[in-house]
PDB file of C-alpha atoms in Angstrom:
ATOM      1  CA  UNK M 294     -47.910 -69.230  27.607  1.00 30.00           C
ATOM      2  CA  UNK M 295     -48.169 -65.634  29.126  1.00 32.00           C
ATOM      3  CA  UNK M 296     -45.577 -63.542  28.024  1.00 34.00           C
ATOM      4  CA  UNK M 297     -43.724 -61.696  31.161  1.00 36.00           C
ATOM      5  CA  UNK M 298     -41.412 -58.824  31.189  1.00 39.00           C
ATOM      6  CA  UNK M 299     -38.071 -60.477  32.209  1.00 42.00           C
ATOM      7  CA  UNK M 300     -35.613 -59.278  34.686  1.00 40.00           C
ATOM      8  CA  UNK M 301     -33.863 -57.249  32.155  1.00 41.00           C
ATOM      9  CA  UNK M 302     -36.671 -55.068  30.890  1.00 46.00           C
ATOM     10  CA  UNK M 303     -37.168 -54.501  34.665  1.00 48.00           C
ATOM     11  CA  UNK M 304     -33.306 -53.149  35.063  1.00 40.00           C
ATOM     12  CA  UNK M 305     -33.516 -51.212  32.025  1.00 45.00           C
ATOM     13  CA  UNK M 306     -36.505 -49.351  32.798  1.00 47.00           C
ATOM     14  CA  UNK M 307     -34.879 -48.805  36.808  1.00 43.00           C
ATOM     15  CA  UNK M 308     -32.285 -47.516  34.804  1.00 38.00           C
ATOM     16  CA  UNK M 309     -33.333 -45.467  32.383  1.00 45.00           C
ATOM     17  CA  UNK M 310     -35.450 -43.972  35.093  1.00 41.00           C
ATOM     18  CA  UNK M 311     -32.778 -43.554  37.059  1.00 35.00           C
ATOM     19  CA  UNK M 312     -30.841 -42.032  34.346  1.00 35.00           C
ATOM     20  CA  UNK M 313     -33.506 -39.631  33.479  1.00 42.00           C
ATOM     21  CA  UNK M 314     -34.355 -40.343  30.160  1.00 45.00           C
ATOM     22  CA  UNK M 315     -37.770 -41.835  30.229  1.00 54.00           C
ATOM     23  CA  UNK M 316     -39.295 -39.758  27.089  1.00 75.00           C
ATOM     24  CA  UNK M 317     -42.117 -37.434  28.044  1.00 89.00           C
ATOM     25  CA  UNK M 318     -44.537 -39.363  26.416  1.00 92.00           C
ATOM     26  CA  UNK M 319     -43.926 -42.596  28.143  1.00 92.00           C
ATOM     27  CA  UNK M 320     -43.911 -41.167  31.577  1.00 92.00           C
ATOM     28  CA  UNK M 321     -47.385 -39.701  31.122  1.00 94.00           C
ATOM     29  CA  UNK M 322     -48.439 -43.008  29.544  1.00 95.00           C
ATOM     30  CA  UNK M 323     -47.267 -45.141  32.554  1.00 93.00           C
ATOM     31  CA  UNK M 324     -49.251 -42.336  34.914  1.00 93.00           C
ATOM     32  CA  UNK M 325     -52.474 -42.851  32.469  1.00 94.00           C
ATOM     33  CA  UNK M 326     -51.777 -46.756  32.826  1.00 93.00           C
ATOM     34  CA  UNK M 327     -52.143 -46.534  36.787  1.00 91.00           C
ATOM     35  CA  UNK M 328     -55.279 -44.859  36.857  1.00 85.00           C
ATOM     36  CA  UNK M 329     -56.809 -47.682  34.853  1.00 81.00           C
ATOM     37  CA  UNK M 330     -57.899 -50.480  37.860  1.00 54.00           C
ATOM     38  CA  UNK M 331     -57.918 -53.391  35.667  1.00 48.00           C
ATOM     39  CA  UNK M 332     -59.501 -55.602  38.609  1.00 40.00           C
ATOM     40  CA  UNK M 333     -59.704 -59.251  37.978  1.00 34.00           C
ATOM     41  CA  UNK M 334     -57.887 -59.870  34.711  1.00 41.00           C
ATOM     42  CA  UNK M 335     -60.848 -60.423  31.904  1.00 40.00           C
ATOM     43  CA  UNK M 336     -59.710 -63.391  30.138  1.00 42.00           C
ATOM     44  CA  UNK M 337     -59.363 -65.236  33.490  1.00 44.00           C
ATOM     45  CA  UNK M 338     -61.027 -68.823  32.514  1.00 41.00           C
ATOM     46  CA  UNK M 339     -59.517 -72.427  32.254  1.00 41.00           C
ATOM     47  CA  UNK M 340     -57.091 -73.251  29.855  1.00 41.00           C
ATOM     48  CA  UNK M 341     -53.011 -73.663  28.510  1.00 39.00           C
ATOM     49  CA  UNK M 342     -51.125 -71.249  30.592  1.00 41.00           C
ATOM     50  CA  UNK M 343     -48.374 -70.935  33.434  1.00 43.00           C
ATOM     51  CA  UNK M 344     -50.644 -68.634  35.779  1.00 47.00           C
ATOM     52  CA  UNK M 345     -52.466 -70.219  38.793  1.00 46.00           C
ATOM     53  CA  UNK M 346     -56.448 -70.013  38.727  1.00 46.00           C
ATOM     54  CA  UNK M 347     -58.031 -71.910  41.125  1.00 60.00           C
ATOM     55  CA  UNK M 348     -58.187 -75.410  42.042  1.00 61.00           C
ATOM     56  CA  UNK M 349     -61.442 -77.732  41.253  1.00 66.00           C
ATOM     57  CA  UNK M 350     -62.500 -80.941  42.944  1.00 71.00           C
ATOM     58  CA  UNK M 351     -61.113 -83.961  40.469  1.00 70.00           C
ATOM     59  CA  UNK M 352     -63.538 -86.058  38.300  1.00 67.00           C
ATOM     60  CA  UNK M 353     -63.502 -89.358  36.391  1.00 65.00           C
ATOM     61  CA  UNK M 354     -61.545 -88.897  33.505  1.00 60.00           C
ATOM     62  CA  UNK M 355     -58.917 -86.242  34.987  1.00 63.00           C
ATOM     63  CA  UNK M 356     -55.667 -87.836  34.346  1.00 68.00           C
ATOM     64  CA  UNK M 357     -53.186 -88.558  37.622  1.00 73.00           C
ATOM     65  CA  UNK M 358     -50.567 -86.005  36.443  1.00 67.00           C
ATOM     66  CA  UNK M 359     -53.457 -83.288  36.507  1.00 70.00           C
ATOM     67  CA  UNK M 360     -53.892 -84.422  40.471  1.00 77.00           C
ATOM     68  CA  UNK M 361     -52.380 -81.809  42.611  1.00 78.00           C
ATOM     69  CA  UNK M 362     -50.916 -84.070  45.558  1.00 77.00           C
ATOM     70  CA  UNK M 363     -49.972 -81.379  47.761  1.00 79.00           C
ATOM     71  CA  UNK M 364     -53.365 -79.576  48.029  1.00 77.00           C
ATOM     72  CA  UNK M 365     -55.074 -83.447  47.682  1.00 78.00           C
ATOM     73  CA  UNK M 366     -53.494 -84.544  50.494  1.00 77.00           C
ATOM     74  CA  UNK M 367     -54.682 -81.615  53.079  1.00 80.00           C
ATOM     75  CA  UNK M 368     -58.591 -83.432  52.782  1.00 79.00           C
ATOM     76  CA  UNK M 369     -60.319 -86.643  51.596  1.00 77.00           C
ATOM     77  CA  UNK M 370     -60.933 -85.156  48.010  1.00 79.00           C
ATOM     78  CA  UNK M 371     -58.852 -85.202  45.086  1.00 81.00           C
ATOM     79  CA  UNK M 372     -58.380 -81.840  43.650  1.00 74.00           C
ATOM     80  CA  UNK M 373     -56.822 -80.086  40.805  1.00 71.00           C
ATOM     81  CA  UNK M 374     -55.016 -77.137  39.795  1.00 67.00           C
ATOM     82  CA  UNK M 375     -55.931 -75.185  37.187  1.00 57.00           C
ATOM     83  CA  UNK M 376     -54.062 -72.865  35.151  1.00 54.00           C
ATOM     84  CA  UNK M 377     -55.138 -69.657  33.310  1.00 46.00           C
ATOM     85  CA  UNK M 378     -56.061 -69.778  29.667  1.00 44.00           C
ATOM     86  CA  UNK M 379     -53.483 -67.142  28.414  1.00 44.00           C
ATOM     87  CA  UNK M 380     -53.443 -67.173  24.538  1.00 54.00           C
ATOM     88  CA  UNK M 381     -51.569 -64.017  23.385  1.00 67.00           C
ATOM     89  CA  UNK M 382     -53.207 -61.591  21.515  1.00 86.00           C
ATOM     90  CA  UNK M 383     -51.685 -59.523  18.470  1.00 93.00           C
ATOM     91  CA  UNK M 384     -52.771 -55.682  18.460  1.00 96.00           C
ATOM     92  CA  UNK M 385     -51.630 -53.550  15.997  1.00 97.00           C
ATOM     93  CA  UNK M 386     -51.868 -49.701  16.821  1.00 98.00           C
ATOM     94  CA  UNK M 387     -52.691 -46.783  14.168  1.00 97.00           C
ATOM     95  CA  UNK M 388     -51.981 -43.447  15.126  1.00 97.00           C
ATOM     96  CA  UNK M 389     -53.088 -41.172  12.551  1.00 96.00           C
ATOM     97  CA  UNK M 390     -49.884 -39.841  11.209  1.00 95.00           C
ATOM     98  CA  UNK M 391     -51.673 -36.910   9.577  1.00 95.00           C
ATOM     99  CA  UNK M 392     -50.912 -32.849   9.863  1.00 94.00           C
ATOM    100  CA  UNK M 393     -54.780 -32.727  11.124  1.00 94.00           C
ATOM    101  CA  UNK M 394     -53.783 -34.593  13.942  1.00 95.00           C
ATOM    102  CA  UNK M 395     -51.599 -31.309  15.195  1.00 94.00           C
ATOM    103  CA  UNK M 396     -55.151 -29.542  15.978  1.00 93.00           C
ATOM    104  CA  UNK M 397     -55.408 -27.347  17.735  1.00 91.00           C
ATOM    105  CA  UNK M 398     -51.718 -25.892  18.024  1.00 83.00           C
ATOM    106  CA  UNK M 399     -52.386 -24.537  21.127  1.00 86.00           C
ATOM    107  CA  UNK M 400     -52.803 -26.613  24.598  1.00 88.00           C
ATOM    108  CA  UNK M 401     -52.927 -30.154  24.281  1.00 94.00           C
ATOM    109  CA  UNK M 402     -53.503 -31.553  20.243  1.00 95.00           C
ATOM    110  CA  UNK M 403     -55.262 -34.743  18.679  1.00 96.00           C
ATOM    111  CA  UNK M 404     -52.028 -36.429  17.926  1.00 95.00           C
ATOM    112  CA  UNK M 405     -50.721 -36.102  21.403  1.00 95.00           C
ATOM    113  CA  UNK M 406     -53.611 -37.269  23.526  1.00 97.00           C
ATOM    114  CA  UNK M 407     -53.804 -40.336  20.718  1.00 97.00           C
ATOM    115  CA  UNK M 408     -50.081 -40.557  21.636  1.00 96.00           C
ATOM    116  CA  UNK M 409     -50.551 -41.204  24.952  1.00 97.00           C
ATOM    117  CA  UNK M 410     -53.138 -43.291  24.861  1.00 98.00           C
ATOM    118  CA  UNK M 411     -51.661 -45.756  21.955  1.00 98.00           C
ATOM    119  CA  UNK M 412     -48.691 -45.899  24.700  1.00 97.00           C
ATOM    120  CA  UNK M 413     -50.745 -46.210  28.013  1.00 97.00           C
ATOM    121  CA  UNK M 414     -52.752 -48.723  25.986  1.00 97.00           C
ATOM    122  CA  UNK M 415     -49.640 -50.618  24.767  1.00 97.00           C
ATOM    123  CA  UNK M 416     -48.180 -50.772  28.700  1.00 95.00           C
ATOM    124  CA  UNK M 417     -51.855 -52.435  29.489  1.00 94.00           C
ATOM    125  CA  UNK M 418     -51.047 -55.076  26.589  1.00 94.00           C
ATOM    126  CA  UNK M 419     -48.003 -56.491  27.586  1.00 93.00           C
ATOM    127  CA  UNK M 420     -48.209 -56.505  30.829  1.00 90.00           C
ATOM    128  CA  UNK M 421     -51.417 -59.017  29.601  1.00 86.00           C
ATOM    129  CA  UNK M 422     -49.332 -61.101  28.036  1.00 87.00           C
ATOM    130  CA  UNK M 423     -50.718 -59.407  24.648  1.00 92.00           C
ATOM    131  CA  UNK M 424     -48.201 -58.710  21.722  1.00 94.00           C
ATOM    132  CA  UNK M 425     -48.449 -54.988  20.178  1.00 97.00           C
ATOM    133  CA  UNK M 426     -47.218 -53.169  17.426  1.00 97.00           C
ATOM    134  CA  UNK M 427     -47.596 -50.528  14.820  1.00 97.00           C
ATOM    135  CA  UNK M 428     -48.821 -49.912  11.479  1.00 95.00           C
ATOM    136  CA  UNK M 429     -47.859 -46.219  11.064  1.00 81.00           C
ATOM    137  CA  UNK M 430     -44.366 -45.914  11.586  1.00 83.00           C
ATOM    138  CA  UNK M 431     -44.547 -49.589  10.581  1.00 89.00           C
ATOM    139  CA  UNK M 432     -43.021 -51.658  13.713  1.00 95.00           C
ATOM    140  CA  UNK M 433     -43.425 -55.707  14.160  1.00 95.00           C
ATOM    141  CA  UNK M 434     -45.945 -56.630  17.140  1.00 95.00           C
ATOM    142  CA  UNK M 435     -43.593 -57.654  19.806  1.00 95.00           C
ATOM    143  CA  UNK M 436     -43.996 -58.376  23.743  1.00 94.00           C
ATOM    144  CA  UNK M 437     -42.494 -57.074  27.027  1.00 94.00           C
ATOM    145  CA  UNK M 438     -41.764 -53.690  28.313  1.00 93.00           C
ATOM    146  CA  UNK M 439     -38.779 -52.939  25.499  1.00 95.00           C
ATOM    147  CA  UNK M 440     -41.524 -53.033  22.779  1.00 96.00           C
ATOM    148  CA  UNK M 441     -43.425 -50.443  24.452  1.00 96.00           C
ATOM    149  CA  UNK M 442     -40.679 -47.956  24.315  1.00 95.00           C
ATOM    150  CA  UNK M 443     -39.943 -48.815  20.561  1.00 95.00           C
ATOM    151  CA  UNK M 444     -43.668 -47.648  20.144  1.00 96.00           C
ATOM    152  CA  UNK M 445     -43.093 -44.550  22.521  1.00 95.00           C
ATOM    153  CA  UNK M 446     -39.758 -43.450  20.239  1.00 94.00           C
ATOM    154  CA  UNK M 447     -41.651 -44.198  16.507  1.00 94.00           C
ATOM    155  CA  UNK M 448     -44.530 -42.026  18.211  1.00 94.00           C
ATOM    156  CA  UNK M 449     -42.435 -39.186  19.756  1.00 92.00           C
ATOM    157  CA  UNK M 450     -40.387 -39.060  16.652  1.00 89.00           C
ATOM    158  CA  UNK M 451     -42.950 -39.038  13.985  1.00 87.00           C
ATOM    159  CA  UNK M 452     -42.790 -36.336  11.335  1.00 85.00           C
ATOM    160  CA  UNK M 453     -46.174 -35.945   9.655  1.00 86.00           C
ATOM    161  CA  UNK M 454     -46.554 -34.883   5.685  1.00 84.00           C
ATOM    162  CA  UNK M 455     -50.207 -34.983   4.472  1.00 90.00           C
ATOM    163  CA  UNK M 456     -52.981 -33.087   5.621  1.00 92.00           C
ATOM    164  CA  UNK M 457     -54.986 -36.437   5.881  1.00 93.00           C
ATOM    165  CA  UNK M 458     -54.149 -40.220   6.181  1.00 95.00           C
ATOM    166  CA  UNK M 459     -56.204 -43.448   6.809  1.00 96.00           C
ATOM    167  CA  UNK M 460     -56.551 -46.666   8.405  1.00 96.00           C
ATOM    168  CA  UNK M 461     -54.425 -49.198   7.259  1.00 93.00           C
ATOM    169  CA  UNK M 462     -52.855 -52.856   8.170  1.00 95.00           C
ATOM    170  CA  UNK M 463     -49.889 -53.824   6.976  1.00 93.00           C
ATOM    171  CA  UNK M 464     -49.512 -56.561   4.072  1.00 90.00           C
ATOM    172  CA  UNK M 465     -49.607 -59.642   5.692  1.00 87.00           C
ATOM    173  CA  UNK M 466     -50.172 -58.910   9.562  1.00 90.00           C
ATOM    174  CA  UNK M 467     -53.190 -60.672  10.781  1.00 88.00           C
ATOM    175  CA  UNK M 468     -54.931 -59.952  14.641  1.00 92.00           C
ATOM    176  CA  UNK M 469     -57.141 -56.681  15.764  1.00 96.00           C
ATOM    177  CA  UNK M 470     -56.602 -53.130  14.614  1.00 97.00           C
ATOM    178  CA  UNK M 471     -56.670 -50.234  16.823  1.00 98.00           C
ATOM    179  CA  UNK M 472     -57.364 -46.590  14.914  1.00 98.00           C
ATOM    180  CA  UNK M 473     -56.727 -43.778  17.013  1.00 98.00           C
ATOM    181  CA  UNK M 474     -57.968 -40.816  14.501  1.00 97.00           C
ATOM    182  CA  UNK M 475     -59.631 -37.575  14.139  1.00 97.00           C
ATOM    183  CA  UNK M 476     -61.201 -39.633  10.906  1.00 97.00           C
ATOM    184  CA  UNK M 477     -61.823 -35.896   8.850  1.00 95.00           C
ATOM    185  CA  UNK M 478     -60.182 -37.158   5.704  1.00 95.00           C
ATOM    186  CA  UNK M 479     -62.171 -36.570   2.657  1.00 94.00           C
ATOM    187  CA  UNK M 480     -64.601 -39.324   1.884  1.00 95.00           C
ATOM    188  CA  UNK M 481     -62.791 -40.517  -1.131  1.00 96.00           C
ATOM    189  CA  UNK M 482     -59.876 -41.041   0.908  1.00 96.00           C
ATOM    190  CA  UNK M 483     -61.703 -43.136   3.853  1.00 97.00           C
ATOM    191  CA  UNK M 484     -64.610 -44.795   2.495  1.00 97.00           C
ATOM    192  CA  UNK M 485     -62.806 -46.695   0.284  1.00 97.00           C
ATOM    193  CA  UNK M 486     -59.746 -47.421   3.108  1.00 97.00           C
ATOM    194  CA  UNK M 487     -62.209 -48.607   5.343  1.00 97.00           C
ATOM    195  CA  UNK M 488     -64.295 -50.965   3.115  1.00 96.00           C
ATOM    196  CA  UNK M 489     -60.897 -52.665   2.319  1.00 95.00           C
ATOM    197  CA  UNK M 490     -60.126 -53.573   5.996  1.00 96.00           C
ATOM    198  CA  UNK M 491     -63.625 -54.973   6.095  1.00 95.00           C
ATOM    199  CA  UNK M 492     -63.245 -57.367   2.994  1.00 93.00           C
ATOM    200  CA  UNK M 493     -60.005 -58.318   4.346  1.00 91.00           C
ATOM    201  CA  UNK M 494     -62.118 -59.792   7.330  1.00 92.00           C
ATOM    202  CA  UNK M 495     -60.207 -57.026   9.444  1.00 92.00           C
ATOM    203  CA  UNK M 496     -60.830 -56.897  13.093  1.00 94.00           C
ATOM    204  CA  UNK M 497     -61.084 -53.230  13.727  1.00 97.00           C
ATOM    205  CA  UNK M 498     -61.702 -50.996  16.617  1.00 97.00           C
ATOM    206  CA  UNK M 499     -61.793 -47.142  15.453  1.00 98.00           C
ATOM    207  CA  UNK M 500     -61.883 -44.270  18.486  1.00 98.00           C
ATOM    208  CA  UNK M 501     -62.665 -40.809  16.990  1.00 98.00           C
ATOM    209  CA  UNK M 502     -60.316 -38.233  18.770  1.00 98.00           C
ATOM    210  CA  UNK M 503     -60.919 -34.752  18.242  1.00 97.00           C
ATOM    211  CA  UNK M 504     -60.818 -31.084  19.745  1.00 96.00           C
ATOM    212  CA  UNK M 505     -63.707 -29.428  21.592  1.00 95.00           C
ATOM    213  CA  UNK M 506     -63.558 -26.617  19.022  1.00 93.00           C
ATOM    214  CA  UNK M 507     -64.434 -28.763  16.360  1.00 93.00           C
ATOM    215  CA  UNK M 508     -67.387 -30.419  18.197  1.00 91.00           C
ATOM    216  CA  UNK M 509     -68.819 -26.702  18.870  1.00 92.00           C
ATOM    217  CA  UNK M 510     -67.557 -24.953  16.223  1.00 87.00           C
ATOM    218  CA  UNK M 511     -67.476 -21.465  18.031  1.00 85.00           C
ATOM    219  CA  UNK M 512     -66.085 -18.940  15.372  1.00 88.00           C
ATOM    220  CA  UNK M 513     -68.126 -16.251  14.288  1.00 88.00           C
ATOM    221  CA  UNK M 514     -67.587 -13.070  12.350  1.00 85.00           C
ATOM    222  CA  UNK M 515     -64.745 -12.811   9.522  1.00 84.00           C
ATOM    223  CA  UNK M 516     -62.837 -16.302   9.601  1.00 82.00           C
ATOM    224  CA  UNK M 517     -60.028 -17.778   7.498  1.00 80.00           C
ATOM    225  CA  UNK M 518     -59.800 -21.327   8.081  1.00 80.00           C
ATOM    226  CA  UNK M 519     -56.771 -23.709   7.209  1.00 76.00           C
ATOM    227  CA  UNK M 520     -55.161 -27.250   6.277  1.00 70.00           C
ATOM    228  CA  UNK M 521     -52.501 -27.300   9.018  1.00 75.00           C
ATOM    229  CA  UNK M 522     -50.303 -27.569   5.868  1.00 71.00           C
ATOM    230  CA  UNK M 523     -51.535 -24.539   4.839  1.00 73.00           C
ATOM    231  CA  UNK M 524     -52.065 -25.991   1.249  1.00 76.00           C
ATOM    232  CA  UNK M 525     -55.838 -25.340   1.622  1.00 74.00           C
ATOM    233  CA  UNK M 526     -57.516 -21.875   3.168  1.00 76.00           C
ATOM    234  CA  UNK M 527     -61.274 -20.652   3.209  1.00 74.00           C
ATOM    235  CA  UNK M 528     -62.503 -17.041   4.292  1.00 79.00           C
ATOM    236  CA  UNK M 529     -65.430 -17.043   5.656  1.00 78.00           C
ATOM    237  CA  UNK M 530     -67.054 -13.318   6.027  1.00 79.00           C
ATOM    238  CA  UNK M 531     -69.534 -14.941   8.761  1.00 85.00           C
ATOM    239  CA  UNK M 532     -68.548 -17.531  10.424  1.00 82.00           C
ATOM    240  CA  UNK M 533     -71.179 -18.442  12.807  1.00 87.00           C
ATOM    241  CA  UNK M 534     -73.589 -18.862   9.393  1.00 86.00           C
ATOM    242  CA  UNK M 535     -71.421 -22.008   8.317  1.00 85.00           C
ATOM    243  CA  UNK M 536     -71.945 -23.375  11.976  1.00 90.00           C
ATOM    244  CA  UNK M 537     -75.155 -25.903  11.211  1.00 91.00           C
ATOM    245  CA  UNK M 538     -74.402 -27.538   8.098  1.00 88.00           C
ATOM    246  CA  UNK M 539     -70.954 -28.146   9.601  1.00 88.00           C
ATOM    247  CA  UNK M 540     -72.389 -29.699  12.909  1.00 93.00           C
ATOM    248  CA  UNK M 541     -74.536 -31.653  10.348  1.00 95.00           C
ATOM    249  CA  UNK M 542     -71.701 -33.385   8.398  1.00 94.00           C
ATOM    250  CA  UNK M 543     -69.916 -33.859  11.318  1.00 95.00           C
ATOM    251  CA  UNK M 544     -72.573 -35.700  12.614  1.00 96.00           C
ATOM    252  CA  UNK M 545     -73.213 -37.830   9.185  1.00 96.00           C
ATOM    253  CA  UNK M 546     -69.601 -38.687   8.973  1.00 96.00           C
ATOM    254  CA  UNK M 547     -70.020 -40.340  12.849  1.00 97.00           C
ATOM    255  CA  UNK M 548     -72.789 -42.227  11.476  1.00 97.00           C
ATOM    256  CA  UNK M 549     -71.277 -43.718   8.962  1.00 96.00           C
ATOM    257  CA  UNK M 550     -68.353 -44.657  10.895  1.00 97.00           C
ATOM    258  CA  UNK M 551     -70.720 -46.524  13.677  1.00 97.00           C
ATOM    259  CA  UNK M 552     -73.303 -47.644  10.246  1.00 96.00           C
ATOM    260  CA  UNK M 553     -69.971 -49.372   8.790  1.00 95.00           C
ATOM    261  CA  UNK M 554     -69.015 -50.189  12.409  1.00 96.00           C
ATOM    262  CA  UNK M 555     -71.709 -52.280  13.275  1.00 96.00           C
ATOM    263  CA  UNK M 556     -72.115 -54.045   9.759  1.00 95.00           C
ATOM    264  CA  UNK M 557     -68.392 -54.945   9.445  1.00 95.00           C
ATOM    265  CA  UNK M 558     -68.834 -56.361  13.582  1.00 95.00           C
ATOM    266  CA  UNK M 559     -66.355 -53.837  14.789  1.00 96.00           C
ATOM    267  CA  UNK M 560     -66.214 -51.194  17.788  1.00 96.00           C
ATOM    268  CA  UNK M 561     -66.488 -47.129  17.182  1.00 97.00           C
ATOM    269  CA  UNK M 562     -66.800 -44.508  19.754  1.00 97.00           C
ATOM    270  CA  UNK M 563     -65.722 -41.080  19.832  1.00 97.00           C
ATOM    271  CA  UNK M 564     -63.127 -38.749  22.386  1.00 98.00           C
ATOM    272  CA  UNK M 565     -62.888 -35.281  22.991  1.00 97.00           C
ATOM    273  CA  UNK M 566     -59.238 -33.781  24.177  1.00 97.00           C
ATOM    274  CA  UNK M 567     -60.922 -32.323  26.932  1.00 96.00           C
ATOM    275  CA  UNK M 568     -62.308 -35.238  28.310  1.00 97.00           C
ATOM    276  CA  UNK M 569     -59.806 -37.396  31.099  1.00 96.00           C
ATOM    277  CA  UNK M 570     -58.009 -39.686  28.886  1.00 97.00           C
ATOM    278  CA  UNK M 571     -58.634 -42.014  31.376  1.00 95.00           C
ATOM    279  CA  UNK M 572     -61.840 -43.015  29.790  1.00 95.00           C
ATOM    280  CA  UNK M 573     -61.141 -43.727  26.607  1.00 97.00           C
ATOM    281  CA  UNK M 574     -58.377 -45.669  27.883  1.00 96.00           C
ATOM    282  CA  UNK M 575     -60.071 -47.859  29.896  1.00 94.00           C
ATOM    283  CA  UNK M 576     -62.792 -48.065  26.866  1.00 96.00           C
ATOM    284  CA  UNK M 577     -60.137 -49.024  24.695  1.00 96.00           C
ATOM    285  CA  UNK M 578     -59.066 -51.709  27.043  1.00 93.00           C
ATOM    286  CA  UNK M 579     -62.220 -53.580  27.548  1.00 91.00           C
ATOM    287  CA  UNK M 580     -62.934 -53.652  23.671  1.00 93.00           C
ATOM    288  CA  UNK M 581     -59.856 -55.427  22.936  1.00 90.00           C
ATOM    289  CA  UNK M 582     -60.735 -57.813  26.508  1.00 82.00           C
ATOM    290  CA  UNK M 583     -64.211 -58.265  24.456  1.00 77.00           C
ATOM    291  CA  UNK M 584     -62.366 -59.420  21.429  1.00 69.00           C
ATOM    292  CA  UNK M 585     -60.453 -62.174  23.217  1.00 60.00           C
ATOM    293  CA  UNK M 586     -63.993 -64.162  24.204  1.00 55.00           C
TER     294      UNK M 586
END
């Protein structure tokens, strides 16, 4: 059965936009949600569901409850109504709680654009008929427009600790895994993270956010670099000499996350800040369509 926002999550929302307390981060995320023209719905196809289709001329074998009457009656040919196949799906969000998700500190960060986009993403869901939760703040997938702003508070209030964190589902929650991370932690953090998701038969879709600064890597001269904990620092007398062989591991760590990607049958792609969030979005969203068929 598609699942519907009721009339209640439609008078809370008037009213808590009335009110003026719609947090920050859901108000951008319903903005980024409307730029996304979904079209005809992807999963549109025969099947159990509430939602009108089509209707389709009647053959031997339909049964006479299946006959719709009404339309029937209007020529000489039997018809019936179809409904739309509308088996919920259960998505469970990751949004990297780490401190390297705060990069850069200045203009917009990691963690903020994968904010918005868990958020925008989770709007798209529901209103689907899709159930959507969290792994990291743990939260229960749920449906309808009160689950989104559940997600919206967990994100908005989340208080990171360690430098870097990585994929996980929690015990005992089956459906498709969304990662929203920077993916930077060391590789005996991640490797082994992500080769447990694939022998748990995970579904997993893994977006790579990350600033433009650490695509390009534009310091040069004397440079002290950083944890955003602080608990790790490097000085670098020349800067610009480290910039190839970081470029290069940069680059090997993407191709191992599409390598283990493609062999595991999941979906990778990468985002930069300064690119319109729009398009990851709308990546995002056919993926998880894709997953459905």
């Amino acid at each position: 059965m598609t699942m519907r926002s009721g009339p209640s999550d439609n008078l809370q929302g008037a009213a808590r936009r009335a009110a003026g307390s719609l947090p920050p981060l859901l108000a951008r995320a319903e903005r980024l949600a409307a730029t996304v023209v979904l079209g005809e719905h992807g999963r549109r196809r025969a099947g159990m569901g509430e939602e009108f289709w089509q209707y389709r001329q009647a053959i031997p074998g339909d049964a006479a409850g299946a006959i719709d009457w009404r339309r029937s009656g209007r020529s000489d040919t039997a018809f019936v109504r179809q409904t739309e196949w509308s088996a919920a799906q259960t998505v469970t969000l990751n949004v990297d709680p780490a401190l390297s998700m705060d990069y850069p500190q200045h203009g917009e960060s990691k963690r903020t654009r994968a904010a918005v986009l868990a958020c925008a993403l989770s709007l798209l869901l529901v209103r689907g008929g899709e159930r959507v939760g969290l792994a990291a703040p743990d939260l229960p997938p749920g449906a309808g427009r009160g689950q989104v702003d559940r997600i919206a508070g967990l994100l908005s209030g989340m208080t990171p600790h360690e430098d870097y964190c990585v994929p996980v589902m929690p015990d005992g929650r089956r459906g498709l895994l969304v990662a929203l991370s920077d993916f930077l932690a060391p590789d005996a953090l991640l490797m082994p993270a992500l080769d447990a998701l694939a022998a748990q038969g995970q579904r997993v879709v893994l977006l790579q956010i990350t600033d433009e600064s650490e695509e390009t890597f534009p310091f040069d001269g004397r440079t002290e670099f950083r944890s955003m904990s602080g608990a790790l620092s490097f000085e670098a007398e020349r800067a610009r000499a480290l910039r190839d062989g970081y470029r290069a591991k940069l680059a090997a760590r993407r191709d191992i996350l599409r390598a283990r990607s493609r062999s595991a049958g999941w979906s990778f792609a990468t985002h930069r800040v300064q690119e319109p969030a729009s398009r990851a979005l709308l990546w995002l969203h056919r993926v998880i369509e894709g997953e459905r068929r």
